[in-house]
Coordinates of C-alpha atoms in Angstrom, one line a residue:
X1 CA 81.2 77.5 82.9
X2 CA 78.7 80.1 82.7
X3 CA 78.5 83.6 82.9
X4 CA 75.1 85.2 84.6
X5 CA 75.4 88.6 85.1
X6 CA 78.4 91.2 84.8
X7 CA 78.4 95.1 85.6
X8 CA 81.4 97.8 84.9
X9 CA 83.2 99.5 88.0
X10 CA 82.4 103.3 87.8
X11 CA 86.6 103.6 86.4
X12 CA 85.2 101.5 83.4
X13 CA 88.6 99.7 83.9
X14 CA 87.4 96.8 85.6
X15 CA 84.8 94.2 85.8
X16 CA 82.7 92.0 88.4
X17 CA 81.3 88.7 86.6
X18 CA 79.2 86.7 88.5
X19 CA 79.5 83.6 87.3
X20 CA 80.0 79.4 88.2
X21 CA 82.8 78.7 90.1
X22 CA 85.6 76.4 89.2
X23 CA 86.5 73.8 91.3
X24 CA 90.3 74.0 92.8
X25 CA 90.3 70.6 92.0
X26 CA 89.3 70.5 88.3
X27 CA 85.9 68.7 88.8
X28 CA 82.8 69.7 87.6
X29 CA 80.6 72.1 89.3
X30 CA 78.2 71.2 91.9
X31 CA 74.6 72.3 92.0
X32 CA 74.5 76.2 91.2
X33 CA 77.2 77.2 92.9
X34 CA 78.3 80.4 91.7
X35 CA 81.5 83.1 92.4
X36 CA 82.0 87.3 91.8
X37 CA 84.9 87.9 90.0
X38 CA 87.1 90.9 90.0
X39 CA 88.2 91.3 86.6
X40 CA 91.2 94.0 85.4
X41 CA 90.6 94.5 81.8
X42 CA 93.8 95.7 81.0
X43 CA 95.6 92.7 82.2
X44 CA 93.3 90.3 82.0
X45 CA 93.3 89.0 85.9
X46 CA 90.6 87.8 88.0
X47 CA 90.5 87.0 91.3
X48 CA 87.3 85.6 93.0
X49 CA 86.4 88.2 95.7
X50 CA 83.5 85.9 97.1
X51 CA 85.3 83.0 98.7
X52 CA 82.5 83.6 101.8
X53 CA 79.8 84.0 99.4
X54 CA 77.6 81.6 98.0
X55 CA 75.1 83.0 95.2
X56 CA 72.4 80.9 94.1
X57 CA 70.8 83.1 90.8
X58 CA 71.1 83.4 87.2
X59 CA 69.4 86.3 87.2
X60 CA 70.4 89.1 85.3
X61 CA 71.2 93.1 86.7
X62 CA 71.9 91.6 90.7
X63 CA 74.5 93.6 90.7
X64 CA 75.2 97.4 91.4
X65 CA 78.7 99.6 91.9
X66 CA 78.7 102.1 94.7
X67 CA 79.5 105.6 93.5
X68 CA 83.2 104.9 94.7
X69 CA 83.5 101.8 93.5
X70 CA 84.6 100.4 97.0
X71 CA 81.6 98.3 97.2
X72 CA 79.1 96.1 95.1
X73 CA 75.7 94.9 95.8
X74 CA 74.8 91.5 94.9
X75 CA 71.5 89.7 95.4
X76 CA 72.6 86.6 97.3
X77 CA 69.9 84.3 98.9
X78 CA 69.9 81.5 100.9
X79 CA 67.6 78.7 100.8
X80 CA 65.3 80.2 103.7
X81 CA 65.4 84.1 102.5
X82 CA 66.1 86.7 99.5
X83 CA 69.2 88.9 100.9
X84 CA 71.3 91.3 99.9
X85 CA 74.8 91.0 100.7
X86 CA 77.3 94.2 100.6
X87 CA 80.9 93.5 99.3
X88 CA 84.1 95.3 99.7
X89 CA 86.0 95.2 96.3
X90 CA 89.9 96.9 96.1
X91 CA 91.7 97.3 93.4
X92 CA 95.5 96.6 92.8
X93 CA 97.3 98.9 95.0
X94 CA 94.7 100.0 97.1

């Protein structure tokens, strides 16, 4: 599993990776198939935020923090067109 692009939250207390998913089922990956993970540092937890998402890059710096750190920007295409999507991201006990 592979990691493609990462960027700090503006609390520099968490992480989003953006990285290959992993199967629920243990198999190997399929095609490039990739997940945004919401990483505390301090406990080590991650939880996939993009379970509606599908993000077909491995390129590097597609991702930006608003100000707030509310919301990320992540370049997520399709096969047909280059988009943008906008994600929501909470913290614990938000």
């Amino acid at each position: 599993h592979y990691i493609f692009d990462f960027a700090w939250a503006p609390d520099n207390h968490h992480l989003l990776a953006l990285g290959s998913r992993i199967p629920s089922n243990g198999n190997q990956v399929q095609g490039d198939d990739q997940g945004l993970y919401f990483i505390d540092i301090a406990s080590g937890q991650s939880v996939d935020v993009t379970l509606d998402y599908r993000f077909y890059t491995n390129t590097p710096h597609s991702l930006a923090w608003s100000p707030d750190g509310s919301k990320v920007a992540a370049r997520c295409p399709t096969s047909l067109i280059d988009r943008i999507c906008f994600i929501s991201v909470q913290k614990a006990g938000q």
